[in-house]
């Protein structure tokens, strides 16, 4: 995902966000602009001039923050967010969690989840703790950063991705003790395996699952229920969202309307709980059957010896696509039985969803804060 950019309207000229692929120095109140790599100038030649940032136009000047999307399923876009949407998200989050508190930042601020930790801190009037992620995420580092936060009065919160939660709950150590002490631990960025969720909650971690994106100022559905003032509906199986947390729109495009149509499929249960089934673009179509890979993955990670799994569709001349699964074992020295994994999927979902190929990998490639890079997984099957 591209670096977020702060858009600040000056007094006499339109606010500007650097054009995609351009570079600019950040001001004291802004994040660095998106940049792109380019060939260096030839020896002896003058350095190439950096093109000036293009000004925001019309409704775009209401933006205070621009966040680049990852472009994982299409062209990268820049989401423009207003101050009112960011603040509304922060206030609604605090209302759902039980009031303002002190936050620990354990996510990069190149993504909306990390940015929102800072926004919530500003709204709450508290100073966030910051975990040093220069050498990656480690349970010991989390425990050290949490110590100062947890020593302050009031409520304490943090936000993590599933991979981080998995590491903190893997062993009974300082990391687990620290994460258990928070009043709420928001988990988002990717689907949380049910087994991980059950294990964390069983260990006393107050996990709150979140669903959202840059276009909704971050999480807007907590534990399957929309935040107050946020509405969710399904249109042709696709999740649509409305409410005060919506972004203004995409830079260079049209302003968003009342409802934002996501790229995700979902199911709303009778009690109003939203179940996210994954991206519509990821659906595997095999022999005329639509197979959300999330369903296959949930079955696989529920099996003994499986830590993580990713299902993708491979081209097939007879069926159109067939299901293939990359599996991360709990113990590389004792791999699960592939036939047992296939049988579990067939029993739970149906024969049409059974993976025709199962491979074991040491880890799944990521493309963002905890999100599996399905394109890279697809490439591992050759």
Short mmCIF file of C-alpha atoms in Angstrom, two decimals:
data_model
loop_
_atom_site.label_atom_id
_atom_site.label_comp_id
_atom_site.label_asym_id
_atom_site.label_seq_id
_atom_site.Cartn_x
_atom_site.Cartn_y
_atom_site.Cartn_z
CA UNK A 1 0.00 0.00 0.00
CA UNK A 2 1.37 3.43 -0.84
CA UNK A 3 2.38 5.87 1.89
CA UNK A 4 -0.49 8.05 3.19
CA UNK A 5 -0.31 11.74 2.41
CA UNK A 6 -1.68 14.64 4.42
CA UNK A 7 -3.53 17.21 2.32
CA UNK A 8 -3.54 20.65 3.93
CA UNK A 9 -5.56 23.47 2.31
CA UNK A 10 -3.49 26.68 2.30
CA UNK A 11 -5.10 30.08 2.73
CA UNK A 12 -5.03 31.24 -0.88
CA UNK A 13 -4.42 28.23 -3.11
CA UNK A 14 -6.02 24.80 -3.44
CA UNK A 15 -4.56 22.04 -1.30
CA UNK A 16 -2.28 19.64 -3.14
CA UNK A 17 -1.53 15.97 -2.87
CA UNK A 18 1.51 14.69 -4.79
CA UNK A 19 0.59 12.96 -8.00
CA UNK A 20 0.96 9.18 -8.01
CA UNK A 21 4.60 8.36 -8.66
CA UNK A 22 5.86 11.79 -7.62
CA UNK A 23 7.93 12.66 -4.59
CA UNK A 24 7.77 15.59 -2.21
CA UNK A 25 9.21 16.45 1.15
CA UNK A 26 6.71 16.12 3.98
CA UNK A 27 5.82 19.19 5.99
CA UNK A 28 5.90 19.23 9.77
CA UNK A 29 2.27 18.15 10.01
CA UNK A 30 2.09 15.71 7.12
CA UNK A 31 3.16 12.19 6.28
CA UNK A 32 5.56 11.49 3.46
CA UNK A 33 4.08 11.50 -0.02
CA UNK A 34 3.96 8.40 -2.21
CA UNK A 35 7.14 7.87 -4.15
CA UNK A 36 8.22 5.60 -6.97
CA UNK A 37 11.58 4.28 -8.04
CA UNK A 38 13.10 5.63 -11.24
CA UNK A 39 16.37 5.23 -13.13
CA UNK A 40 19.20 7.53 -11.89
CA UNK A 41 20.41 10.30 -14.21
CA UNK A 42 23.40 9.63 -16.42
CA UNK A 43 26.79 10.61 -14.93
CA UNK A 44 27.43 14.34 -15.36
CA UNK A 45 23.84 15.18 -16.23
CA UNK A 46 21.76 17.49 -14.03
CA UNK A 47 19.29 15.80 -11.70
CA UNK A 48 15.80 15.41 -13.09
CA UNK A 49 13.33 17.99 -11.83
CA UNK A 50 10.59 16.68 -9.57
CA UNK A 51 7.20 17.51 -11.09
CA UNK A 52 5.13 19.78 -8.85
CA UNK A 53 2.21 18.14 -7.05
CA UNK A 54 -1.09 18.51 -8.81
CA UNK A 55 -3.63 20.63 -6.94
CA UNK A 56 -6.77 19.14 -5.52
CA UNK A 57 -9.92 20.12 -7.34
CA UNK A 58 -13.44 20.89 -6.11
CA UNK A 59 -14.59 18.51 -3.37
CA UNK A 60 -11.07 17.09 -3.10
CA UNK A 61 -9.97 20.23 -1.20
CA UNK A 62 -11.97 19.02 1.80
CA UNK A 63 -9.43 16.24 2.33
CA UNK A 64 -6.92 16.27 5.18
CA UNK A 65 -5.45 12.85 4.47
CA UNK A 66 -4.76 10.79 1.37
CA UNK A 67 -4.09 7.07 1.65
CA UNK A 68 -2.99 4.93 -1.30
CA UNK A 69 -4.71 1.60 -1.82
CA UNK A 70 -2.59 -1.47 -2.48
CA UNK A 71 -4.01 -2.06 -5.96
CA UNK A 72 -4.07 -5.80 -5.20
CA UNK A 73 -7.04 -6.43 -7.47
CA UNK A 74 -6.86 -3.44 -9.79
CA UNK A 75 -5.18 -0.08 -10.36
CA UNK A 76 -3.89 1.61 -7.19
CA UNK A 77 -6.08 4.51 -6.06
CA UNK A 78 -5.70 7.35 -3.60
CA UNK A 79 -8.43 7.58 -0.99
CA UNK A 80 -9.19 11.10 0.21
CA UNK A 81 -10.43 11.41 3.79
CA UNK A 82 -11.97 14.34 5.63
CA UNK A 83 -11.27 15.33 9.22
CA UNK A 84 -14.91 14.72 10.12
CA UNK A 85 -14.77 11.10 8.89
CA UNK A 86 -11.55 10.33 10.76
CA UNK A 87 -12.80 11.91 13.98
CA UNK A 88 -16.19 10.21 13.69
CA UNK A 89 -14.47 6.84 13.35
CA UNK A 90 -12.33 7.50 16.43
CA UNK A 91 -15.27 8.64 18.56
CA UNK A 92 -17.50 5.76 17.49
CA UNK A 93 -14.70 3.32 18.25
CA UNK A 94 -14.27 4.69 21.76
CA UNK A 95 -18.03 4.56 22.31
CA UNK A 96 -18.09 0.89 21.31
CA UNK A 97 -15.05 -0.03 23.42
CA UNK A 98 -16.18 1.67 26.62
CA UNK A 99 -14.63 5.13 26.45
CA UNK A 100 -11.40 6.89 25.46
CA UNK A 101 -8.10 5.47 26.57
CA UNK A 102 -4.38 5.22 25.93
CA UNK A 103 -3.33 3.42 22.76
CA UNK A 104 -0.25 1.41 21.87
CA UNK A 105 0.81 1.81 18.24
CA UNK A 106 2.10 -1.57 17.03
CA UNK A 107 1.27 -1.12 13.34
CA UNK A 108 3.00 0.97 10.67
CA UNK A 109 1.44 4.37 9.96
CA UNK A 110 1.63 3.65 6.23
CA UNK A 111 -1.80 2.03 6.61
CA UNK A 112 -5.14 3.33 7.87
CA UNK A 113 -5.13 1.02 10.92
CA UNK A 114 -1.93 2.59 12.21
CA UNK A 115 -3.08 6.09 11.35
CA UNK A 116 -6.29 5.57 13.27
CA UNK A 117 -4.38 4.67 16.44
CA UNK A 118 -2.88 8.17 16.26
CA UNK A 119 -6.22 9.82 15.42
CA UNK A 120 -7.92 8.09 18.37
CA UNK A 121 -5.13 9.26 20.64
CA UNK A 122 -5.58 12.85 19.49
CA UNK A 123 -9.34 12.65 19.98
CA UNK A 124 -8.88 11.08 23.44
CA UNK A 125 -6.27 13.66 24.43
CA UNK A 126 -3.75 10.94 25.30
CA UNK A 127 -0.21 10.27 24.13
CA UNK A 128 0.14 6.89 22.42
CA UNK A 129 2.88 4.44 23.18
CA UNK A 130 4.90 3.48 20.12
CA UNK A 131 6.45 0.08 19.45
CA UNK A 132 9.71 0.10 17.50
CA UNK A 133 9.09 -2.03 14.40
CA UNK A 134 12.46 -1.39 12.76
CA UNK A 135 13.50 -5.01 13.33
CA UNK A 136 10.04 -6.46 12.84
CA UNK A 137 7.40 -7.52 15.35
CA UNK A 138 8.55 -9.51 18.36
CA UNK A 139 6.60 -10.49 21.45
CA UNK A 140 9.38 -9.17 23.70
CA UNK A 141 9.30 -5.80 21.94
CA UNK A 142 5.53 -5.62 22.31
CA UNK A 143 5.78 -6.37 26.02
CA UNK A 144 8.39 -3.65 26.52
CA UNK A 145 6.34 -1.03 24.65
CA UNK A 146 3.14 -2.04 26.44
CA UNK A 147 4.68 -1.66 29.89
CA UNK A 148 4.65 2.16 29.80
CA UNK A 149 1.16 2.32 28.27
CA UNK A 150 -0.36 -0.05 30.81
CA UNK A 151 1.17 1.95 33.68
CA UNK A 152 -0.97 4.97 32.81
CA UNK A 153 -4.43 5.40 34.36
CA UNK A 154 -7.64 4.68 32.48
CA UNK A 155 -8.42 2.23 29.72
CA UNK A 156 -5.79 0.75 27.42
CA UNK A 157 -6.12 -0.32 23.79
CA UNK A 158 -4.04 -1.59 20.90
CA UNK A 159 -4.58 -2.74 17.32
CA UNK A 160 -2.94 -5.75 15.71
CA UNK A 161 -3.10 -8.00 12.67
CA UNK A 162 -3.70 -11.77 13.02
CA UNK A 163 -0.03 -12.66 12.53
CA UNK A 164 0.97 -10.46 15.46
CA UNK A 165 -1.76 -11.95 17.66
CA UNK A 166 -0.58 -15.43 16.73
CA UNK A 167 2.97 -14.66 17.85
CA UNK A 168 1.83 -13.14 21.13
CA UNK A 169 -0.33 -16.14 22.01
CA UNK A 170 2.10 -18.84 20.83
CA UNK A 171 3.85 -19.16 24.19
CA UNK A 172 3.15 -18.25 27.80
CA UNK A 173 5.57 -15.33 28.12
CA UNK A 174 5.77 -11.54 28.60
CA UNK A 175 4.03 -10.90 25.26
CA UNK A 176 0.96 -12.90 26.23
CA UNK A 177 0.87 -11.29 29.68
CA UNK A 178 1.01 -7.83 28.09
CA UNK A 179 -1.66 -8.36 25.46
CA UNK A 180 -3.99 -9.86 28.09
CA UNK A 181 -3.76 -6.65 30.10
CA UNK A 182 -5.36 -4.46 27.41
CA UNK A 183 -9.05 -3.61 27.73
CA UNK A 184 -9.51 -4.27 24.01
CA UNK A 185 -7.28 -5.58 21.23
CA UNK A 186 -8.59 -4.68 17.78
CA UNK A 187 -7.77 -7.29 15.14
CA UNK A 188 -8.05 -6.44 11.46
CA UNK A 189 -6.15 -6.15 8.20
CA UNK A 190 -7.01 -9.74 7.28
CA UNK A 191 -9.45 -12.45 8.26
CA UNK A 192 -8.67 -13.93 11.67
CA UNK A 193 -8.63 -17.75 11.67
CA UNK A 194 -11.37 -19.03 14.01
CA UNK A 195 -8.89 -21.29 15.76
CA UNK A 196 -6.61 -18.33 16.54
CA UNK A 197 -9.56 -16.27 17.73
CA UNK A 198 -10.75 -19.05 20.03
CA UNK A 199 -7.25 -19.64 21.40
CA UNK A 200 -6.65 -15.94 22.11
CA UNK A 201 -9.98 -15.48 23.84
CA UNK A 202 -9.46 -18.70 25.77
CA UNK A 203 -6.18 -17.25 27.05
CA UNK A 204 -7.94 -14.13 28.27
CA UNK A 205 -7.16 -11.72 25.43
CA UNK A 206 -10.03 -9.27 24.90
CA UNK A 207 -10.07 -9.54 21.11
CA UNK A 208 -12.42 -7.40 19.03
CA UNK A 209 -12.53 -8.37 15.34
CA UNK A 210 -12.86 -5.47 12.93
CA UNK A 211 -13.90 -5.05 9.32
CA UNK A 212 -13.18 -1.95 7.32
CA UNK A 213 -10.81 -0.32 4.87
CA UNK A 214 -9.26 3.01 3.98
CA UNK A 215 -12.53 4.03 2.31
CA UNK A 216 -14.32 3.69 5.69
CA UNK A 217 -11.60 5.39 7.78
CA UNK A 218 -10.56 1.97 9.04
CA UNK A 219 -12.68 -0.49 10.99
CA UNK A 220 -16.40 0.26 10.91
CA UNK A 221 -17.83 -3.16 11.89
CA UNK A 222 -16.73 -4.60 15.25
CA UNK A 223 -17.39 -8.23 16.09
CA UNK A 224 -19.76 -8.35 13.14
CA UNK A 225 -21.88 -5.37 14.22
CA UNK A 226 -21.61 -1.91 12.60
CA UNK A 227 -20.57 1.03 14.74
CA UNK A 228 -23.38 3.36 15.79
CA UNK A 229 -24.45 5.45 12.82
CA UNK A 230 -22.89 3.04 10.33
CA UNK A 231 -25.16 0.92 8.15
CA UNK A 232 -24.31 -2.21 6.19
CA UNK A 233 -26.32 -3.94 3.47
CA UNK A 234 -25.81 -6.58 0.80
CA UNK A 235 -26.50 -5.94 -2.87
CA UNK A 236 -26.06 -9.02 -5.05
CA UNK A 237 -24.02 -10.49 -2.22
CA UNK A 238 -21.63 -7.54 -2.16
CA UNK A 239 -21.14 -5.54 1.05
CA UNK A 240 -22.11 -1.87 0.94
CA UNK A 241 -21.49 0.65 3.72
CA UNK A 242 -22.77 4.09 4.60
CA UNK A 243 -22.28 6.44 7.52
CA UNK A 244 -20.19 9.34 8.85
CA UNK A 245 -16.94 7.38 8.49
CA UNK A 246 -16.98 7.23 4.67
CA UNK A 247 -14.14 8.81 2.72
CA UNK A 248 -14.80 11.69 0.35
CA UNK A 249 -13.85 9.65 -2.70
CA UNK A 250 -10.90 8.72 -4.89
CA UNK A 251 -8.52 11.39 -6.07
CA UNK A 252 -9.21 12.24 -9.68
CA UNK A 253 -12.58 10.47 -9.60
CA UNK A 254 -16.10 11.24 -8.52
CA UNK A 255 -17.15 11.92 -4.96
CA UNK A 256 -18.61 8.93 -3.13
CA UNK A 257 -22.38 8.76 -2.86
CA UNK A 258 -24.45 7.80 0.17
CA UNK A 259 -23.43 4.13 -0.06
CA UNK A 260 -19.93 2.79 -0.72
CA UNK A 261 -19.83 -0.52 -2.59
CA UNK A 262 -16.93 -2.63 -1.38
CA UNK A 263 -15.22 -5.45 -3.23
CA UNK A 264 -16.17 -7.93 -0.52
CA UNK A 265 -18.81 -10.63 -0.32
CA UNK A 266 -20.76 -11.14 2.87
CA UNK A 267 -23.67 -12.73 4.66
CA UNK A 268 -25.86 -11.05 7.28
CA UNK A 269 -27.17 -13.47 9.88
CA UNK A 270 -30.65 -13.15 11.41
CA UNK A 271 -29.16 -11.48 14.50
CA UNK A 272 -27.64 -8.77 12.29
CA UNK A 273 -24.06 -10.01 12.50
CA UNK A 274 -22.09 -9.52 9.29
CA UNK A 275 -19.95 -12.42 8.11
CA UNK A 276 -17.32 -11.43 5.56
CA UNK A 277 -16.73 -14.13 2.94
CA UNK A 278 -13.75 -12.53 1.22
CA UNK A 279 -13.22 -10.49 -1.90
CA UNK A 280 -15.49 -11.06 -4.86
CA UNK A 281 -12.45 -11.07 -7.14
CA UNK A 282 -10.98 -14.00 -5.21
CA UNK A 283 -13.96 -16.32 -5.72
CA UNK A 284 -12.97 -19.58 -7.40
CA UNK A 285 -15.40 -20.78 -10.08
CA UNK A 286 -15.04 -24.52 -10.60
CA UNK A 287 -17.49 -26.45 -12.74
CA UNK A 288 -20.07 -23.67 -12.33
CA UNK A 289 -19.75 -23.62 -8.52
CA UNK A 290 -18.73 -20.38 -6.80
CA UNK A 291 -16.24 -21.12 -4.01
CA UNK A 292 -15.16 -18.30 -1.68
CA UNK A 293 -11.59 -19.25 -0.74
CA UNK A 294 -12.20 -18.01 2.80
CA UNK A 295 -14.53 -20.94 3.41
CA UNK A 296 -11.90 -23.46 2.32
CA UNK A 297 -9.26 -21.72 4.44
CA UNK A 298 -11.45 -21.81 7.55
CA UNK A 299 -11.83 -25.56 7.26
CA UNK A 300 -8.12 -26.11 6.69
CA UNK A 301 -6.91 -24.01 9.63
CA UNK A 302 -9.36 -25.83 11.90
CA UNK A 303 -7.49 -29.09 11.27
CA UNK A 304 -4.80 -30.39 13.61
CA UNK A 305 -1.31 -29.34 12.62
CA UNK A 306 -2.34 -26.41 10.36
CA UNK A 307 -1.27 -22.89 11.32
CA UNK A 308 -2.30 -20.95 8.21
CA UNK A 309 -3.74 -21.65 4.77
CA UNK A 310 -4.49 -19.85 1.54
CA UNK A 311 -6.72 -21.20 -1.23
CA UNK A 312 -6.50 -20.01 -4.83
CA UNK A 313 -7.97 -21.04 -8.16
CA UNK A 314 -5.76 -22.63 -10.80
CA UNK A 315 -6.75 -22.72 -14.49
CA UNK A 316 -8.16 -26.05 -15.61
CA UNK A 317 -9.28 -26.97 -19.16
CA UNK A 318 -12.19 -29.09 -17.93
CA UNK A 319 -13.47 -27.27 -14.83
CA UNK A 320 -12.41 -23.72 -15.62
CA UNK A 321 -10.64 -23.50 -12.28
CA UNK A 322 -9.70 -25.97 -9.56
CA UNK A 323 -8.96 -25.26 -5.92
CA UNK A 324 -5.36 -25.34 -4.74
CA UNK A 325 -4.18 -24.72 -1.18
CA UNK A 326 -0.91 -23.54 0.31
CA UNK A 327 -0.67 -24.69 3.93
CA UNK A 328 1.67 -23.54 6.70
CA UNK A 329 2.12 -26.45 9.14
CA UNK A 330 2.43 -25.98 12.89
CA UNK A 331 5.45 -28.29 12.88
CA UNK A 332 7.46 -28.54 9.63
CA UNK A 333 8.79 -31.87 10.86
CA UNK A 334 5.30 -33.40 11.09
CA UNK A 335 3.17 -32.40 8.12
CA UNK A 336 -0.59 -32.92 8.17
CA UNK A 337 -1.96 -35.62 5.88
CA UNK A 338 -3.02 -33.92 2.61
CA UNK A 339 -5.75 -36.51 2.06
CA UNK A 340 -7.16 -35.79 5.52
CA UNK A 341 -7.21 -32.08 4.72
CA UNK A 342 -9.03 -32.70 1.46
CA UNK A 343 -11.53 -34.96 3.19
CA UNK A 344 -12.28 -32.29 5.77
CA UNK A 345 -13.04 -29.71 3.07
CA UNK A 346 -15.23 -32.15 1.19
CA UNK A 347 -17.19 -33.04 4.32
CA UNK A 348 -17.66 -29.42 5.41
CA UNK A 349 -18.29 -27.69 2.08
CA UNK A 350 -18.67 -30.27 -0.68
CA UNK A 351 -16.63 -32.24 -3.18
CA UNK A 352 -16.53 -29.29 -5.57
CA UNK A 353 -14.42 -27.32 -3.06
CA UNK A 354 -11.84 -30.04 -2.36
CA UNK A 355 -8.29 -28.79 -3.15
CA UNK A 356 -6.86 -30.69 -6.09
CA UNK A 357 -3.37 -29.61 -5.07
CA UNK A 358 -2.01 -29.09 -1.55
CA UNK A 359 1.49 -27.78 -0.93
CA UNK A 360 3.25 -27.01 2.34
CA UNK A 361 5.13 -23.72 2.78
CA UNK A 362 7.05 -22.17 5.66
CA UNK A 363 5.02 -18.96 5.52
CA UNK A 364 2.47 -17.15 3.38
CA UNK A 365 3.63 -14.05 1.47
CA UNK A 366 2.12 -10.78 2.68
CA UNK A 367 1.37 -7.59 0.78
CA UNK A 368 0.21 -5.31 3.58
CA UNK A 369 -0.64 -5.28 7.28
CA UNK A 370 -1.28 -8.99 7.68
CA UNK A 371 -2.92 -9.48 4.28
CA UNK A 372 -1.96 -12.55 2.30
CA UNK A 373 -0.65 -11.86 -1.19
CA UNK A 374 -2.84 -14.24 -3.19
CA UNK A 375 -1.08 -13.43 -6.44
CA UNK A 376 2.21 -14.54 -4.94
CA UNK A 377 0.59 -17.70 -3.58
CA UNK A 378 -0.82 -18.42 -7.04
CA UNK A 379 2.71 -18.13 -8.43
CA UNK A 380 4.04 -20.80 -6.09
CA UNK A 381 2.02 -23.43 -7.97
CA UNK A 382 3.94 -22.73 -11.17
#
